[in-house]
Amino acid sequence: MRALVKYANEDGALEVRDVAAPEAGPGEVLVRVHTVGVCGSDIHMWHDSQSKSSVGILPVTLGHESAGVIAAVGPDVEGWVVGDRVVCETAASICGVCALCRAGRYNLCPFREGYGLKRDGAMAEYVVAEPRVLHRIPDGVSFAAAAMTEPYAVAYNALIERVGVKPGALVVIQGAGAIGINALQLAVLAGAGTTVVLGTSVDAHRLARASELGADHVVDITSEDPAELIGRLHDGLGADVVVDATGVSAALQQSMQLVRPGGEIAKVGWGPQPLGFTLDPLVKKAATLYGCYSHTWSTWEAVLRLFAAGRLHPESIIGGAYPVEEWETAFGAMQRGEHIKSVLRMPFGLESEADR
């Protein structure tokens, strides 16, 4: 089968290869992949600039934002049949017995193995999954939209499960990529009083889309100081919630500047760079800093229900769909800020133009 494989810890060490198709073993299903989203982490893997705390295996097939159908069901699997339309969570393997797993926080399991890092992922014709990571795609939700469940689940975890955005809040979102734009949609849905999205000159297209999706203000921080704007909003004390969706370590310094005393910072983006600044503002403001990582079963179910109800709009972030052989074009369009999100269509997804 065709698969997009990272084969070395070097910049550019990524290529489409013919690899052996996996099989569903006991307690597993085989999913035929239709559509898979490109994540910023995949682009980092392409350039070998991923966080060094994310140590994977090589070679490894990338991809963790997938939608497809069950092609085979292994022994000892109940409740799933061939033809079921499904999405797969990213936690391909967990230990299931540590204190975190037992408490339902398996996203934090120290033995967790994620797709596209320590397990072969979904930028391939087939991927193997345990039934515990499967979710049914609701009727009326397309494969492409369903493939966006994971990035929306990341934003949902940060804004709803971690900080809990309250109606009327001033929410500032750093970053106009997929997580930032998804965070915006969730902040609006949660009833934020005012939303502000920050980006750079590279994000001109994405900032425009943020305005279309409900952002009250968008700021190019290369030409405008967001602190001046934030100081004029609400009571002038700062943002109730700041969401760092940039993946740049220095963004935390700006977060501490923009958050109000007693406010909250949701740090979603990973930044491998050293900080080089003091955290004293966090202490002086008695602000709460939340690390926000991954998601669990209930997160995915909530996002899929919101898709089905038309309350979230995953199609709005997809800028282009490409055959897996055109992965470099898809990755590059996101890297240059031309797309909020690119998706790859596997051969199954190219067989018909219909994407029910």
Coordinates of N, CA, C and O in Angstrom, one line a residue, residues 14 17 32 38 46 55 58 61 105 114 138 154-155 164 185 192 199 201-202 206 215 228 245 273 297 316-318 344:
L14 N 11.2 12.6 4.1 CA 9.8 12.2 4.1 C 9.5 11.8 2.6 O 9.9 12.6 1.7
R17 N 6.0 5.8 0.1 CA 6.6 4.5 -0.2 C 5.5 3.4 -0.3 O 4.4 3.6 0.2
R32 N -9.9 1.5 6.5 CA -9.5 1.9 5.2 C -9.6 3.5 5.2 O -10.7 4.0 5.3
V38 N -3.6 17.3 7.6 CA -2.2 17.6 7.8 C -2.1 18.5 9.0 O -2.8 19.5 9.1
W46 N 8.4 16.8 8.9 CA 9.0 16.9 7.6 C 10.3 17.6 7.7 O 11.3 17.2 7.1
V55 N 9.7 12.1 21.1 CA 10.7 11.1 20.5 C 9.9 9.9 19.9 O 9.1 9.2 20.7
L58 N 11.5 5.2 14.0 CA 11.7 5.4 12.5 C 12.0 4.0 11.9 O 12.6 3.2 12.6
T61 N 5.0 6.0 9.6 CA 4.0 6.6 8.7 C 3.4 7.7 9.5 O 2.9 7.5 10.6
R105 N -7.9 9.5 32.3 CA -7.0 10.6 31.7 C -5.9 9.9 30.9 O -4.7 10.2 31.0
G114 N 1.4 7.4 20.3 CA 0.5 8.1 19.3 C 0.7 7.7 17.9 O 1.9 7.4 17.5
P138 N -21.2 10.7 12.4 CA -22.6 10.9 12.3 C -23.1 11.0 10.9 O -22.4 11.5 10.0
V154 N -8.6 19.1 20.2 CA -7.5 19.8 20.9 C -8.0 21.2 21.4 O -7.8 21.5 22.6
A155 N -8.7 21.9 20.6 CA -9.2 23.2 21.0 C -10.3 23.1 22.1 O -10.4 23.9 23.0
G164 N -12.4 26.5 30.6 CA -13.9 26.7 30.8 C -14.3 28.2 30.4 O -14.7 28.9 31.3
Q185 N -13.7 29.4 17.1 CA -15.1 29.0 16.9 C -15.7 28.5 18.2 O -16.9 28.7 18.5
A192 N -18.3 33.8 24.4 CA -17.3 34.9 24.7 C -17.9 36.3 24.3 O -18.5 36.4 23.2
G199 N -2.0 37.2 14.8 CA -1.2 36.5 13.9 C -0.1 37.4 13.4 O 0.2 38.4 14.0
S201 N 2.2 38.7 9.6 CA 2.0 39.0 8.2 C 1.8 37.8 7.3 O 1.1 37.8 6.3
V202 N 2.4 36.7 7.7 CA 2.2 35.4 7.0 C 0.7 35.0 7.1 O 0.2 34.2 6.2
R206 N -5.4 33.9 6.8 CA -6.0 33.2 7.9 C -6.7 34.2 8.8 O -7.7 33.9 9.4
A215 N -14.5 36.5 14.7 CA -13.5 37.2 15.5 C -13.9 38.7 15.5 O -14.1 39.3 14.4
E228 N -2.2 47.4 23.2 CA -2.9 48.7 23.1 C -4.4 48.4 22.9 O -5.3 49.0 23.5
A245 N -1.7 29.3 20.8 CA -1.8 28.2 19.8 C -0.7 28.4 18.8 O -0.9 28.1 17.6
Q273 N 12.0 26.1 22.0 CA 13.0 27.1 22.3 C 13.0 27.3 23.8 O 12.0 27.3 24.5
W297 N -12.1 10.3 25.1 CA -13.3 9.8 24.4 C -14.4 10.8 24.4 O -15.0 11.1 23.4
S316 N -14.9 24.9 7.0 CA -14.4 26.3 6.9 C -12.9 26.4 7.0 O -12.4 27.4 6.6
I317 N -12.3 25.4 7.5 CA -10.8 25.5 7.7 C -10.0 24.7 6.7 O -8.8 24.8 6.6
I318 N -10.7 24.0 5.8 CA -10.0 23.1 4.8 C -9.8 24.0 3.6 O -10.7 24.4 2.9
L344 N -5.2 15.2 2.9 CA -4.8 14.3 1.9 C -5.9 13.3 1.7 O -6.5 12.8 2.6

